[in-house]
């Protein structure tokens, strides 16, 4: 359920006509529905109401300040993967004690920043990282709370690029090495072992891979207990999928029931790192048709948004449904909807039946709230687009459109030129 609906043939975000946003802000533009963001966060959080837990929203999915603030206001924490994400989350007001830090490439200065901030837990992804965190924490006279991100070798059944829990993936410490590392961690001066972590992939549409991974980690938790290592946190990662097209992912409530059943006898505080599930269907990208071109073998619709604005179709062949802002097109046409970037991979829709858009028509790419703006770039020297948040009948610009001057910000012409 989202709040992008037609009213009298015109597409609205909550009570705002999307065409009115474009009239004021221009196109392309990302538009988020505040009610949908809240609703999705509450649905996820509510699924675990009966057990101690923290929802640490995964900042990478959409790191815009107003989006972060929406979840922080609802009591959410964050999952970060860089010092930059920590900075953003702190600026948005996150409680440092609700921050978990994942990622295979944490740099010294990022580790130090996180330690000085007093985050809850580092999700450690390698043997060397564990040693490094201990060294830095000791130098600062601190103890770093850590979990080991265990790679359980379970297939999440999703796109290879977003599969992270298989043995050959770069993520985590393999399950056969993890016990050794826990033993070592317990003896390191700068480390306090407090948790265990997994994240097996993204856009999962089944609960079994989560449960299978939990079962594997449970065996470890038991053994750790016998060794006198008592954990407090079980970080189950993110990854719960959404509907883009005809997928049928479990509802958060159903996912919750199964995860609670699988973890209930552990008595641990659960941590979750959902990204897409909360923001994916709360945002859209609105673009305008610039030209159309009909060839014998193919129809093209050229628009003012490209793979630099929404990279997912080019990168993963992802499906984003497209809807006309005004339902007055004359029928349907099979076409590619393409951007202005000089690459053949620059498409948002490939060989699909879409409304017969004509020059000037506006369209919305749905389910673009996660990994949309966050993965955008200024490739081909295209300023990054504006973002707008709607609440009820009101809307505000939450990120200004970049200007062409912004494009050369920080550049210096070499003195020898
Ligand atoms: N935790 C960790 C450690 C992660 O690496 C990720 C996502 C998440 C949580 C959140 O996963 P989610 O709940 O959003 O599935 N750009 C790709 C998705 C990359 C996911 C990366 N890691 C896409 O557009 O599909």
PDB file of N, CA and C in Angstrom, residues 46-48 50 207 211 251-264:
ATOM      1  N   UNK A  46       6.405  -2.601  14.211  1.00  0.00           N
ATOM      2  CA  UNK A  46       5.269  -3.229  14.902  1.00  0.00           C
ATOM      3  C   UNK A  46       5.312  -4.745  14.839  1.00  0.00           C
ATOM      4  N   UNK A  47       5.948  -5.272  13.781  1.00  0.00           N
ATOM      5  CA  UNK A  47       6.023  -6.732  13.632  1.00  0.00           C
ATOM      6  C   UNK A  47       6.832  -7.351  14.768  1.00  0.00           C
ATOM      7  N   UNK A  48       7.650  -6.539  15.434  1.00  0.00           N
ATOM      8  CA  UNK A  48       8.503  -7.058  16.515  1.00  0.00           C
ATOM      9  C   UNK A  48       8.145  -6.456  17.867  1.00  0.00           C
ATOM     10  N   UNK A  50       6.448  -7.400  20.211  1.00  0.00           N
ATOM     11  CA  UNK A  50       6.391  -8.282  21.377  1.00  0.00           C
ATOM     12  C   UNK A  50       7.761  -8.693  21.903  1.00  0.00           C
ATOM     13  N   UNK A 207      10.902 -16.079   3.302  1.00  0.00           N
ATOM     14  CA  UNK A 207      11.440 -15.971   4.667  1.00  0.00           C
ATOM     15  C   UNK A 207      12.452 -17.085   4.969  1.00  0.00           C
ATOM     16  N   UNK A 211      15.447 -17.624   7.976  1.00  0.00           N
ATOM     17  CA  UNK A 211      15.301 -18.588   9.078  1.00  0.00           C
ATOM     18  C   UNK A 211      16.437 -19.614   9.041  1.00  0.00           C
ATOM     19  N   UNK A 251       4.625 -10.144   4.047  1.00  0.00           N
ATOM     20  CA  UNK A 251       4.375  -8.895   4.770  1.00  0.00           C
ATOM     21  C   UNK A 251       5.321  -8.847   5.964  1.00  0.00           C
ATOM     22  N   UNK A 252       5.712  -7.640   6.401  1.00  0.00           N
ATOM     23  CA  UNK A 252       6.568  -7.547   7.583  1.00  0.00           C
ATOM     24  C   UNK A 252       6.014  -8.335   8.765  1.00  0.00           C
ATOM     25  N   UNK A 253       4.684  -8.341   8.922  1.00  0.00           N
ATOM     26  CA  UNK A 253       4.087  -9.054  10.062  1.00  0.00           C
ATOM     27  C   UNK A 253       4.368 -10.560   9.974  1.00  0.00           C
ATOM     28  N   UNK A 254       4.315 -11.114   8.755  1.00  0.00           N
ATOM     29  CA  UNK A 254       4.571 -12.552   8.591  1.00  0.00           C
ATOM     30  C   UNK A 254       6.047 -12.868   8.767  1.00  0.00           C
ATOM     31  N   UNK A 255       6.877 -11.998   8.197  1.00  0.00           N
ATOM     32  CA  UNK A 255       8.332 -12.121   8.395  1.00  0.00           C
ATOM     33  C   UNK A 255       8.612 -12.074   9.890  1.00  0.00           C
ATOM     34  N   UNK A 256       7.994 -11.113  10.575  1.00  0.00           N
ATOM     35  CA  UNK A 256       8.192 -10.942  12.018  1.00  0.00           C
ATOM     36  C   UNK A 256       7.855 -12.208  12.793  1.00  0.00           C
ATOM     37  N   UNK A 257       6.701 -12.785  12.465  1.00  0.00           N
ATOM     38  CA  UNK A 257       6.261 -13.989  13.197  1.00  0.00           C
ATOM     39  C   UNK A 257       7.313 -15.085  13.110  1.00  0.00           C
ATOM     40  N   UNK A 258       7.825 -15.298  11.905  1.00  0.00           N
ATOM     41  CA  UNK A 258       8.781 -16.405  11.724  1.00  0.00           C
ATOM     42  C   UNK A 258      10.127 -16.102  12.381  1.00  0.00           C
ATOM     43  N   UNK A 259      10.539 -14.846  12.309  1.00  0.00           N
ATOM     44  CA  UNK A 259      11.839 -14.490  12.918  1.00  0.00           C
ATOM     45  C   UNK A 259      11.711 -14.594  14.447  1.00  0.00           C
ATOM     46  N   UNK A 260      10.588 -14.134  14.962  1.00  0.00           N
ATOM     47  CA  UNK A 260      10.393 -14.205  16.424  1.00  0.00           C
ATOM     48  C   UNK A 260      10.386 -15.671  16.864  1.00  0.00           C
ATOM     49  N   UNK A 261       9.684 -16.512  16.103  1.00  0.00           N
ATOM     50  CA  UNK A 261       9.625 -17.936  16.455  1.00  0.00           C
ATOM     51  C   UNK A 261      11.029 -18.541  16.448  1.00  0.00           C
ATOM     52  N   UNK A 262      11.834 -18.150  15.460  1.00  0.00           N
ATOM     53  CA  UNK A 262      13.175 -18.742  15.336  1.00  0.00           C
ATOM     54  C   UNK A 262      14.143 -18.243  16.402  1.00  0.00           C
ATOM     55  N   UNK A 263      13.869 -17.078  16.988  1.00  0.00           N
ATOM     56  CA  UNK A 263      14.851 -16.481  17.912  1.00  0.00           C
ATOM     57  C   UNK A 263      14.360 -16.435  19.361  1.00  0.00           C
ATOM     58  N   UNK A 264      13.123 -16.894  19.609  1.00  0.00           N
ATOM     59  CA  UNK A 264      12.502 -16.574  20.907  1.00  0.00           C
ATOM     60  C   UNK A 264      13.233 -17.162  22.117  1.00  0.00           C
TER      61      UNK A 264
END
